[in-house]
mmCIF file of N, CA and C in Angstrom:
data_model
loop_
_atom_site.group_PDB
_atom_site.id
_atom_site.type_symbol
_atom_site.label_atom_id
_atom_site.label_comp_id
_atom_site.label_asym_id
_atom_site.label_seq_id
_atom_site.Cartn_x
_atom_site.Cartn_y
_atom_site.Cartn_z
ATOM 1 N N MET R 8 -17.478 -15.325 -3.886
ATOM 2 C CA MET R 8 -16.720 -14.542 -4.833
ATOM 3 C C MET R 8 -15.238 -14.917 -4.711
ATOM 4 N N ARG R 9 -14.562 -15.012 -5.845
ATOM 5 C CA ARG R 9 -13.144 -15.372 -5.848
ATOM 6 C C ARG R 9 -12.300 -14.233 -5.270
ATOM 7 N N ILE R 10 -11.212 -14.586 -4.609
ATOM 8 C CA ILE R 10 -10.313 -13.580 -4.034
ATOM 9 C C ILE R 10 -9.810 -12.629 -5.115
ATOM 10 N N THR R 11 -9.567 -13.143 -6.304
ATOM 11 C CA THR R 11 -9.071 -12.289 -7.384
ATOM 12 C C THR R 11 -10.118 -11.265 -7.806
ATOM 13 N N ASP R 12 -11.384 -11.646 -7.785
ATOM 14 C CA ASP R 12 -12.454 -10.693 -8.118
ATOM 15 C C ASP R 12 -12.556 -9.600 -7.057
ATOM 16 N N ILE R 13 -12.422 -9.997 -5.803
ATOM 17 C CA ILE R 13 -12.477 -9.027 -4.701
ATOM 18 C C ILE R 13 -11.330 -8.032 -4.829
ATOM 19 N N LEU R 14 -10.130 -8.540 -5.067
ATOM 20 C CA LEU R 14 -8.964 -7.660 -5.165
ATOM 21 C C LEU R 14 -9.045 -6.751 -6.386
ATOM 22 N N ARG R 15 -9.552 -7.266 -7.507
ATOM 23 C CA ARG R 15 -9.728 -6.416 -8.694
ATOM 24 C C ARG R 15 -10.731 -5.293 -8.412
ATOM 25 N N THR R 16 -11.797 -5.618 -7.697
ATOM 26 C CA THR R 16 -12.789 -4.599 -7.347
ATOM 27 C C THR R 16 -12.159 -3.520 -6.477
ATOM 28 N N GLU R 17 -11.355 -3.934 -5.508
ATOM 29 C CA GLU R 17 -10.657 -2.956 -4.672
ATOM 30 C C GLU R 17 -9.722 -2.097 -5.515
ATOM 31 N N HIS R 18 -9.054 -2.691 -6.493
ATOM 32 C CA HIS R 18 -8.182 -1.916 -7.376
ATOM 33 C C HIS R 18 -8.980 -0.838 -8.104
ATOM 34 N N THR R 19 -10.152 -1.194 -8.583
ATOM 35 C CA THR R 19 -10.998 -0.234 -9.292
ATOM 36 C C THR R 19 -11.351 0.946 -8.394
ATOM 37 N N VAL R 20 -11.673 0.663 -7.149
ATOM 38 C CA VAL R 20 -12.009 1.725 -6.194
ATOM 39 C C VAL R 20 -10.787 2.598 -5.922
ATOM 40 N N PHE R 21 -9.636 1.975 -5.702
ATOM 41 C CA PHE R 21 -8.416 2.749 -5.455
ATOM 42 C C PHE R 21 -8.069 3.638 -6.647
ATOM 43 N N VAL R 22 -8.163 3.103 -7.854
ATOM 44 C CA VAL R 22 -7.826 3.887 -9.041
ATOM 45 C C VAL R 22 -8.766 5.088 -9.171
ATOM 46 N N ALA R 23 -10.038 4.902 -8.885
ATOM 47 C CA ALA R 23 -10.978 6.032 -8.912
ATOM 48 C C ALA R 23 -10.589 7.071 -7.859
ATOM 49 N N ALA R 24 -10.188 6.615 -6.686
ATOM 50 C CA ALA R 24 -9.736 7.545 -5.640
ATOM 51 C C ALA R 24 -8.466 8.263 -6.084
ATOM 52 N N PHE R 25 -7.545 7.541 -6.707
ATOM 53 C CA PHE R 25 -6.308 8.167 -7.188
ATOM 54 C C PHE R 25 -6.616 9.254 -8.217
ATOM 55 N N ASP R 26 -7.583 8.985 -9.105
ATOM 56 C CA ASP R 26 -7.978 9.998 -10.089
ATOM 57 C C ASP R 26 -8.422 11.281 -9.389
ATOM 58 N N GLN R 27 -9.239 11.142 -8.367
ATOM 59 C CA GLN R 27 -9.733 12.305 -7.623
ATOM 60 C C GLN R 27 -8.598 13.023 -6.889
ATOM 61 N N ILE R 28 -7.721 12.257 -6.277
ATOM 62 C CA ILE R 28 -6.591 12.852 -5.549
ATOM 63 C C ILE R 28 -5.702 13.637 -6.508
ATOM 64 N N GLU R 29 -5.405 13.051 -7.661
ATOM 65 C CA GLU R 29 -4.552 13.737 -8.634
ATOM 66 C C GLU R 29 -5.189 15.030 -9.129
ATOM 67 N N GLN R 30 -6.509 15.047 -9.259
ATOM 68 C CA GLN R 30 -7.200 16.271 -9.679
ATOM 69 C C GLN R 30 -7.128 17.353 -8.612
ATOM 70 N N MET R 31 -7.263 16.975 -7.359
ATOM 71 C CA MET R 31 -7.318 17.970 -6.289
ATOM 72 C C MET R 31 -5.950 18.347 -5.737
ATOM 73 N N LEU R 32 -4.936 17.529 -5.979
ATOM 74 C CA LEU R 32 -3.618 17.759 -5.391
ATOM 75 C C LEU R 32 -3.048 19.153 -5.687
ATOM 76 N N PRO R 33 -3.151 19.660 -6.911
ATOM 77 C CA PRO R 33 -2.606 21.004 -7.165
ATOM 78 C C PRO R 33 -3.321 22.114 -6.384
ATOM 79 N N GLN R 34 -4.569 21.894 -6.005
ATOM 80 C CA GLN R 34 -5.314 22.921 -5.273
ATOM 81 C C GLN R 34 -5.077 22.893 -3.765
ATOM 82 N N LEU R 35 -4.485 21.824 -3.261
ATOM 83 C CA LEU R 35 -4.225 21.769 -1.826
ATOM 84 C C LEU R 35 -3.209 22.844 -1.468
ATOM 85 N N GLN R 36 -3.490 23.559 -0.389
ATOM 86 C CA GLN R 36 -2.695 24.737 -0.042
ATOM 87 C C GLN R 36 -1.669 24.502 1.058
ATOM 88 N N THR R 37 -1.857 23.454 1.860
ATOM 89 C CA THR R 37 -0.970 23.283 3.008
ATOM 90 C C THR R 37 -0.355 21.885 3.034
ATOM 91 N N LEU R 38 0.763 21.814 3.708
ATOM 92 C CA LEU R 38 1.433 20.536 3.921
ATOM 93 C C LEU R 38 0.518 19.574 4.673
ATOM 94 N N ALA R 39 -0.212 20.087 5.638
ATOM 95 C CA ALA R 39 -1.115 19.247 6.434
ATOM 96 C C ALA R 39 -2.185 18.596 5.565
ATOM 97 N N GLU R 40 -2.684 19.318 4.564
ATOM 98 C CA GLU R 40 -3.712 18.752 3.680
ATOM 99 C C GLU R 40 -3.152 17.576 2.877
ATOM 100 N N VAL R 41 -1.951 17.734 2.351
ATOM 101 C CA VAL R 41 -1.344 16.661 1.555
ATOM 102 C C VAL R 41 -1.047 15.456 2.444
ATOM 103 N N LYS R 42 -0.527 15.716 3.633
ATOM 104 C CA LYS R 42 -0.237 14.617 4.557
ATOM 105 C C LYS R 42 -1.517 13.893 4.976
ATOM 106 N N LEU R 43 -2.611 14.619 5.090
ATOM 107 C CA LEU R 43 -3.887 14.003 5.455
ATOM 108 C C LEU R 43 -4.304 12.964 4.415
ATOM 109 N N ILE R 44 -4.110 13.274 3.145
ATOM 110 C CA ILE R 44 -4.436 12.309 2.084
ATOM 111 C C ILE R 44 -3.635 11.018 2.301
ATOM 112 N N GLY R 45 -2.361 11.153 2.582
ATOM 113 C CA GLY R 45 -1.530 9.975 2.842
ATOM 114 C C GLY R 45 -2.005 9.192 4.046
ATOM 115 N N ARG R 46 -2.384 9.914 5.105
ATOM 116 C CA ARG R 46 -2.868 9.229 6.318
ATOM 117 C C ARG R 46 -4.187 8.514 6.062
ATOM 118 N N LEU R 47 -5.007 9.045 5.179
ATOM 119 C CA LEU R 47 -6.270 8.379 4.840
ATOM 120 C C LEU R 47 -6.027 7.133 3.989
ATOM 121 N N LEU R 48 -5.089 7.228 3.061
ATOM 122 C CA LEU R 48 -4.815 6.099 2.171
ATOM 123 C C LEU R 48 -4.080 4.955 2.865
ATOM 124 N N GLU R 49 -3.167 5.292 3.757
ATOM 125 C CA GLU R 49 -2.258 4.289 4.324
ATOM 126 C C GLU R 49 -2.967 3.084 4.933
ATOM 127 N N PRO R 50 -3.935 3.246 5.838
ATOM 128 C CA PRO R 50 -4.554 2.046 6.421
ATOM 129 C C PRO R 50 -5.373 1.245 5.406
ATOM 130 N N LEU R 51 -5.969 1.923 4.441
ATOM 131 C CA LEU R 51 -6.740 1.217 3.416
ATOM 132 C C LEU R 51 -5.818 0.386 2.529
ATOM 133 N N LEU R 52 -4.712 0.988 2.119
ATOM 134 C CA LEU R 52 -3.746 0.262 1.297
ATOM 135 C C LEU R 52 -3.076 -0.858 2.088
ATOM 136 N N HIS R 53 -2.822 -0.619 3.356
ATOM 137 C CA HIS R 53 -2.215 -1.654 4.203
ATOM 138 C C HIS R 53 -3.140 -2.870 4.310
ATOM 139 N N GLN R 54 -4.408 -2.618 4.558
ATOM 140 C CA GLN R 54 -5.379 -3.715 4.669
ATOM 141 C C GLN R 54 -5.463 -4.489 3.350
ATOM 142 N N HIS R 55 -5.487 -3.767 2.246
ATOM 143 C CA HIS R 55 -5.538 -4.398 0.930
ATOM 144 C C HIS R 55 -4.283 -5.257 0.704
ATOM 145 N N GLY R 56 -3.122 -4.710 1.017
ATOM 146 C CA GLY R 56 -1.869 -5.439 0.841
ATOM 147 C C GLY R 56 -1.784 -6.678 1.715
ATOM 148 N N GLU R 57 -2.284 -6.566 2.946
ATOM 149 C CA GLU R 57 -2.301 -7.732 3.846
ATOM 150 C C GLU R 57 -3.164 -8.842 3.253
ATOM 151 N N LYS R 58 -4.304 -8.468 2.704
ATOM 152 C CA LYS R 58 -5.196 -9.449 2.085
ATOM 153 C C LYS R 58 -4.483 -10.136 0.919
ATOM 154 N N GLU R 59 -3.804 -9.344 0.105
ATOM 155 C CA GLU R 59 -3.082 -9.930 -1.025
ATOM 156 C C GLU R 59 -2.000 -10.895 -0.542
ATOM 157 N N GLU R 60 -1.169 -10.437 0.368
ATOM 158 C CA GLU R 60 -0.026 -11.254 0.787
ATOM 159 C C GLU R 60 -0.444 -12.460 1.620
ATOM 160 N N ASN R 61 -1.361 -12.278 2.552
ATOM 161 C CA ASN R 61 -1.723 -13.361 3.472
ATOM 162 C C ASN R 61 -2.694 -14.365 2.879
ATOM 163 N N LEU R 62 -3.474 -13.950 1.915
ATOM 164 C CA LEU R 62 -4.433 -14.876 1.314
ATOM 165 C C LEU R 62 -4.015 -15.268 -0.097
ATOM 166 N N ALA R 63 -3.968 -14.293 -0.981
ATOM 167 C CA ALA R 63 -3.757 -14.591 -2.394
ATOM 168 C C ALA R 63 -2.352 -15.107 -2.683
ATOM 169 N N TYR R 64 -1.340 -14.317 -2.351
ATOM 170 C CA TYR R 64 0.025 -14.710 -2.694
ATOM 171 C C TYR R 64 0.446 -15.981 -1.972
ATOM 172 N N SER R 65 0.147 -16.067 -0.691
ATOM 173 C CA SER R 65 0.618 -17.226 0.078
ATOM 174 C C SER R 65 -0.004 -18.521 -0.421
ATOM 175 N N ALA R 66 -1.212 -18.462 -0.937
ATOM 176 C CA ALA R 66 -1.853 -19.668 -1.460
ATOM 177 C C ALA R 66 -1.171 -20.157 -2.732
ATOM 178 N N LEU R 67 -0.656 -19.246 -3.502
ATOM 179 C CA LEU R 67 -0.078 -19.605 -4.793
ATOM 180 C C LEU R 67 1.424 -19.858 -4.737
ATOM 181 N N ILE R 68 2.115 -19.153 -3.903
ATOM 182 C CA ILE R 68 3.581 -19.212 -3.912
ATOM 183 C C ILE R 68 4.102 -20.611 -3.591
ATOM 184 N N HIS R 69 3.323 -21.389 -2.850
ATOM 185 C CA HIS R 69 3.755 -22.739 -2.488
ATOM 186 C C HIS R 69 3.754 -23.702 -3.671
ATOM 187 N N ILE R 70 2.991 -23.401 -4.701
ATOM 188 C CA ILE R 70 2.926 -24.324 -5.835
ATOM 189 C C ILE R 70 3.703 -23.833 -7.052
ATOM 190 N N LEU R 71 4.240 -22.633 -6.983
ATOM 191 C CA LEU R 71 4.988 -22.097 -8.116
ATOM 192 C C LEU R 71 6.462 -22.461 -8.016
ATOM 193 N N THR R 72 7.051 -22.750 -9.161
ATOM 194 C CA THR R 72 8.500 -22.932 -9.186
ATOM 195 C C THR R 72 9.186 -21.584 -9.402
ATOM 196 N N GLU R 73 8.552 -20.686 -10.118
ATOM 197 C CA GLU R 73 9.092 -19.344 -10.376
ATOM 198 C C GLU R 73 8.419 -18.362 -9.424
ATOM 199 N N LYS R 74 9.161 -17.884 -8.456
ATOM 200 C CA LYS R 74 8.595 -17.029 -7.408
ATOM 201 C C LYS R 74 8.804 -15.538 -7.675
ATOM 202 N N GLN R 75 9.556 -15.194 -8.706
ATOM 203 C CA GLN R 75 9.928 -13.807 -8.951
ATOM 204 C C GLN R 75 8.740 -12.849 -9.061
ATOM 205 N N PRO R 76 7.652 -13.204 -9.760
ATOM 206 C CA PRO R 76 6.546 -12.243 -9.838
ATOM 207 C C PRO R 76 6.008 -11.853 -8.462
ATOM 208 N N PHE R 77 5.996 -12.792 -7.541
ATOM 209 C CA PHE R 77 5.425 -12.501 -6.231
ATOM 210 C C PHE R 77 6.428 -11.812 -5.311
ATOM 211 N N GLU R 78 7.705 -12.055 -5.540
ATOM 212 C CA GLU R 78 8.719 -11.300 -4.797
ATOM 213 C C GLU R 78 8.651 -9.831 -5.192
ATOM 214 N N ARG R 79 8.444 -9.579 -6.479
ATOM 215 C CA ARG R 79 8.307 -8.203 -6.962
ATOM 216 C C ARG R 79 7.114 -7.523 -6.299
ATOM 217 N N LEU R 80 5.999 -8.228 -6.196
ATOM 218 C CA LEU R 80 4.796 -7.642 -5.605
ATOM 219 C C LEU R 80 5.014 -7.323 -4.131
ATOM 220 N N HIS R 81 5.710 -8.187 -3.427
ATOM 221 C CA HIS R 81 6.024 -7.921 -2.020
ATOM 222 C C HIS R 81 6.904 -6.673 -1.903
ATOM 223 N N LEU R 82 7.889 -6.557 -2.778
ATOM 224 C CA LEU R 82 8.752 -5.367 -2.768
ATOM 225 C C LEU R 82 7.957 -4.104 -3.079
ATOM 226 N N ASP R 83 6.987 -4.204 -3.978
ATOM 227 C CA ASP R 83 6.107 -3.062 -4.265
ATOM 228 C C ASP R 83 5.361 -2.629 -3.009
ATOM 229 N N HIS R 84 4.869 -3.586 -2.252
ATOM 230 C CA HIS R 84 4.147 -3.256 -1.013
ATOM 231 C C HIS R 84 5.066 -2.523 -0.039
ATOM 232 N N GLN R 85 6.302 -2.980 0.038
ATOM 233 C CA GLN R 85 7.262 -2.318 0.931
ATOM 234 C C GLN R 85 7.568 -0.903 0.442
ATOM 235 N N GLU R 86 7.726 -0.748 -0.871
ATOM 236 C CA GLU R 86 7.999 0.582 -1.433
ATOM 237 C C GLU R 86 6.844 1.537 -1.154
ATOM 238 N N LYS R 87 5.620 1.050 -1.296
ATOM 239 C CA LYS R 87 4.445 1.876 -1.000
ATOM 240 C C LYS R 87 4.468 2.329 0.445
ATOM 241 N N SER R 88 4.765 1.417 1.342
ATOM 242 C CA SER R 88 4.830 1.762 2.766
ATOM 243 C C SER R 88 5.922 2.792 3.032
ATOM 244 N N ASP R 89 7.065 2.608 2.391
ATOM 245 C CA ASP R 89 8.175 3.546 2.568
ATOM 246 C C ASP R 89 7.811 4.943 2.064
ATOM 247 N N LEU R 90 7.174 5.014 0.898
ATOM 248 C CA LEU R 90 6.784 6.316 0.346
ATOM 249 C C LEU R 90 5.786 7.028 1.254
ATOM 250 N N LEU R 91 4.810 6.288 1.770
ATOM 251 C CA LEU R 91 3.820 6.915 2.646
ATOM 252 C C LEU R 91 4.437 7.318 3.984
ATOM 253 N N ALA R 92 5.419 6.570 4.454
ATOM 254 C CA ALA R 92 6.129 6.955 5.682
ATOM 255 C C ALA R 92 6.936 8.231 5.449
ATOM 256 N N GLN R 93 7.571 8.337 4.291
ATOM 257 C CA GLN R 93 8.307 9.558 3.955
ATOM 258 C C GLN R 93 7.361 10.746 3.824
ATOM 259 N N LEU R 94 6.190 10.510 3.241
ATOM 260 C CA LEU R 94 5.187 11.567 3.118
ATOM 261 C C LEU R 94 4.785 12.088 4.493
ATOM 262 N N ALA R 95 4.643 11.207 5.442
ATOM 263 C CA ALA R 95 4.214 11.597 6.791
ATOM 264 C C ALA R 95 5.190 12.561 7.453
ATOM 265 N N VAL R 96 6.447 12.523 7.050
ATOM 266 C CA VAL R 96 7.451 13.411 7.657
ATOM 267 C C VAL R 96 8.037 14.402 6.651
ATOM 268 N N ALA R 97 7.389 14.543 5.507
ATOM 269 C CA ALA R 97 7.886 15.478 4.485
ATOM 270 C C ALA R 97 8.005 16.883 5.072
ATOM 271 N N PRO R 98 9.102 17.576 4.760
ATOM 272 C CA PRO R 98 9.332 18.887 5.368
ATOM 273 C C PRO R 98 8.562 20.036 4.723
ATOM 274 N N ASP R 99 8.092 19.817 3.488
ATOM 275 C CA ASP R 99 7.387 20.914 2.815
ATOM 276 C C ASP R 99 6.364 20.347 1.829
ATOM 277 N N ILE R 100 5.496 21.210 1.363
ATOM 278 C CA ILE R 100 4.381 20.777 0.510
ATOM 279 C C ILE R 100 4.873 20.255 -0.842
ATOM 280 N N THR R 101 5.938 20.828 -1.381
ATOM 281 C CA THR R 101 6.464 20.372 -2.668
ATOM 282 C C THR R 101 6.927 18.920 -2.575
ATOM 283 N N GLU R 102 7.682 18.611 -1.542
ATOM 284 C CA GLU R 102 8.156 17.239 -1.333
ATOM 285 C C GLU R 102 6.983 16.298 -1.068
ATOM 286 N N ALA R 103 6.026 16.747 -0.287
ATOM 287 C CA ALA R 103 4.863 15.915 0.032
ATOM 288 C C ALA R 103 4.061 15.595 -1.224
ATOM 289 N N ARG R 104 3.830 16.595 -2.058
ATOM 290 C CA ARG R 104 3.107 16.354 -3.319
ATOM 291 C C ARG R 104 3.867 15.353 -4.183
ATOM 292 N N HIS R 105 5.174 15.534 -4.280
ATOM 293 C CA HIS R 105 6.001 14.634 -5.085
ATOM 294 C C HIS R 105 5.893 13.193 -4.569
ATOM 295 N N LEU R 106 5.998 13.009 -3.273
ATOM 296 C CA LEU R 106 5.917 11.663 -2.692
ATOM 297 C C LEU R 106 4.544 11.041 -2.921
ATOM 298 N N LEU R 107 3.495 11.816 -2.776
ATOM 299 C CA LEU R 107 2.147 11.289 -2.991
ATOM 300 C C LEU R 107 1.947 10.916 -4.454
ATOM 301 N N ARG R 108 2.380 11.787 -5.365
ATOM 302 C CA ARG R 108 2.280 11.466 -6.796
ATOM 303 C C ARG R 108 3.077 10.203 -7.128
ATOM 304 N N THR R 109 4.279 10.101 -6.589
ATOM 305 C CA THR R 109 5.130 8.933 -6.839
ATOM 306 C C THR R 109 4.456 7.657 -6.340
ATOM 307 N N ALA R 110 3.883 7.714 -5.161
ATOM 308 C CA ALA R 110 3.186 6.547 -4.609
ATOM 309 C C ALA R 110 2.012 6.150 -5.493
ATOM 310 N N ILE R 111 1.255 7.122 -5.954
ATOM 311 C CA ILE R 111 0.089 6.827 -6.796
ATOM 312 C C ILE R 111 0.522 6.196 -8.114
ATOM 313 N N VAL R 112 1.547 6.747 -8.748
ATOM 314 C CA VAL R 112 2.038 6.176 -10.009
ATOM 315 C C VAL R 112 2.510 4.739 -9.787
ATOM 316 N N MET R 113 3.282 4.520 -8.724
ATOM 317 C CA MET R 113 3.787 3.187 -8.422
ATOM 318 C C MET R 113 2.631 2.216 -8.172
ATOM 319 N N LEU R 114 1.620 2.665 -7.444
ATOM 320 C CA LEU R 114 0.485 1.794 -7.150
ATOM 321 C C LEU R 114 -0.332 1.482 -8.397
ATOM 322 N N ARG R 115 -0.481 2.440 -9.293
ATOM 323 C CA ARG R 115 -1.192 2.172 -10.553
ATOM 324 C C ARG R 115 -0.478 1.063 -11.337
ATOM 325 N N VAL R 116 0.844 1.152 -11.429
ATOM 326 C CA VAL R 116 1.626 0.134 -12.140
ATOM 327 C C VAL R 116 1.497 -1.211 -11.425
ATOM 328 N N HIS R 117 1.575 -1.186 -10.110
ATOM 329 C CA HIS R 117 1.452 -2.401 -9.302
ATOM 330 C C HIS R 117 0.093 -3.072 -9.533
ATOM 331 N N PHE R 118 -0.981 -2.300 -9.465
ATOM 332 C CA PHE R 118 -2.321 -2.861 -9.662
ATOM 333 C C PHE R 118 -2.469 -3.435 -11.070
ATOM 334 N N LEU R 119 -1.948 -2.735 -12.062
ATOM 335 C CA LEU R 119 -2.035 -3.208 -13.439
ATOM 336 C C LEU R 119 -1.308 -4.544 -13.596
ATOM 337 N N TYR R 120 -0.131 -4.652 -12.994
ATOM 338 C CA TYR R 120 0.631 -5.901 -13.055
ATOM 339 C C TYR R 120 -0.145 -7.040 -12.386
ATOM 340 N N GLU R 121 -0.718 -6.761 -11.241
ATOM 341 C CA GLU R 121 -1.505 -7.804 -10.570
ATOM 342 C C GLU R 121 -2.692 -8.219 -11.432
ATOM 343 N N ASP R 122 -3.411 -7.236 -11.963
ATOM 344 C CA ASP R 122 -4.608 -7.529 -12.749
ATOM 345 C C ASP R 122 -4.283 -8.288 -14.031
ATOM 346 N N GLN R 123 -3.158 -7.965 -14.666
ATOM 347 C CA GLN R 123 -2.836 -8.562 -15.959
ATOM 348 C C GLN R 123 -1.939 -9.796 -15.875
ATOM 349 N N VAL R 124 -1.165 -9.928 -14.797
ATOM 350 C CA VAL R 124 -0.211 -11.040 -14.707
ATOM 351 C C VAL R 124 -0.491 -11.942 -13.501
ATOM 352 N N ALA R 125 -0.454 -11.373 -12.315
ATOM 353 C CA ALA R 125 -0.532 -12.191 -11.099
ATOM 354 C C ALA R 125 -1.887 -12.868 -10.931
ATOM 355 N N PHE R 126 -2.963 -12.115 -11.080
ATOM 356 C CA PHE R 126 -4.280 -12.710 -10.852
ATOM 357 C C PHE R 126 -4.636 -13.747 -11.911
ATOM 358 N N PRO R 127 -4.373 -13.505 -13.214
ATOM 359 C CA PRO R 127 -4.612 -14.581 -14.178
ATOM 360 C C PRO R 127 -3.788 -15.838 -13.880
ATOM 361 N N LEU R 128 -2.565 -15.650 -13.401
ATOM 362 C CA LEU R 128 -1.744 -16.792 -13.012
ATOM 363 C C LEU R 128 -2.397 -17.553 -11.864
ATOM 364 N N MET R 129 -2.907 -16.835 -10.892
ATOM 365 C CA MET R 129 -3.600 -17.477 -9.770
ATOM 366 C C MET R 129 -4.828 -18.236 -10.251
ATOM 367 N N GLU R 130 -5.590 -17.614 -11.145
ATOM 368 C CA GLU R 130 -6.824 -18.239 -11.631
ATOM 369 C C GLU R 130 -6.531 -19.485 -12.466
ATOM 370 N N LYS R 131 -5.373 -19.502 -13.077
ATOM 371 C CA LYS R 131 -4.975 -20.665 -13.858
ATOM 372 C C LYS R 131 -4.459 -21.789 -12.953
ATOM 373 N N ALA R 132 -3.745 -21.424 -11.902
ATOM 374 C CA ALA R 132 -3.082 -22.420 -11.053
ATOM 375 C C ALA R 132 -3.976 -22.980 -9.953
ATOM 376 N N LEU R 133 -4.910 -22.179 -9.468
ATOM 377 C CA LEU R 133 -5.757 -22.609 -8.352
ATOM 378 C C LEU R 133 -7.163 -22.926 -8.844
ATOM 379 N N GLN R 134 -7.795 -23.874 -8.203
ATOM 380 C CA GLN R 134 -9.168 -24.222 -8.557
ATOM 381 C C GLN R 134 -10.121 -23.110 -8.118
ATOM 382 N N LYS R 135 -11.241 -23.031 -8.829
ATOM 383 C CA LYS R 135 -12.243 -22.010 -8.528
ATOM 384 C C LYS R 135 -12.678 -22.082 -7.063
ATOM 385 N N GLU R 136 -12.856 -23.284 -6.547
ATOM 386 C CA GLU R 136 -13.285 -23.456 -5.156
ATOM 387 C C GLU R 136 -12.252 -22.883 -4.185
ATOM 388 N N SER R 137 -10.988 -23.069 -4.501
ATOM 389 C CA SER R 137 -9.919 -22.523 -3.646
ATOM 390 C C SER R 137 -9.947 -21.002 -3.667
ATOM 391 N N LEU R 138 -10.132 -20.434 -4.842
ATOM 392 C CA LEU R 138 -10.206 -18.974 -4.965
ATOM 393 C C LEU R 138 -11.411 -18.422 -4.208
ATOM 394 N N GLU R 139 -12.520 -19.146 -4.249
ATOM 395 C CA GLU R 139 -13.717 -18.710 -3.522
ATOM 396 C C GLU R 139 -13.525 -18.842 -2.012
ATOM 397 N N THR R 140 -12.878 -19.909 -1.583
ATOM 398 C CA THR R 140 -12.592 -20.077 -0.151
ATOM 399 C C THR R 140 -11.725 -18.926 0.346
ATOM 400 N N LEU R 141 -10.712 -18.572 -0.427
ATOM 401 C CA LEU R 141 -9.858 -17.436 -0.061
ATOM 402 C C LEU R 141 -10.657 -16.134 -0.043
ATOM 403 N N GLY R 142 -11.587 -16.002 -0.972
ATOM 404 C CA GLY R 142 -12.427 -14.804 -1.017
ATOM 405 C C GLY R 142 -13.345 -14.683 0.184
ATOM 406 N N ASN R 143 -13.699 -15.807 0.767
ATOM 407 C CA ASN R 143 -14.582 -15.805 1.941
ATOM 408 C C ASN R 143 -13.822 -15.717 3.258
ATOM 409 N N ALA R 144 -12.495 -15.772 3.188
ATOM 410 C CA ALA R 144 -11.683 -15.762 4.424
ATOM 411 C C ALA R 144 -11.648 -14.383 5.070
#
């Protein structure tokens, strides 16, 4: 399976999880509950981001003359990490909900950009065999 197919599948799973989180977020009663959602998401998103940066982006960035799309994606990963770190130390439930919602919105935009711009660019620039090798790594 191509790395881009694997990452798109993970995006689909994350978006479904985000839908559920957004539905339940107003019913959460305590700061600890909201922070727990962030703690559950953080390692999953970190692993996904590592896969993108270490396999997908690094394979393509060496052959591109225009690096801006991938610099943006790296900055998005850093912003996601920063938001989840702020959530972990949020002083109250209102701030925690806001940070979690902000992270989810940012991640939805990030995934959409990857799916519509970055991954098609990768599929155009790299051979199918290379994409499959990355998918098996």
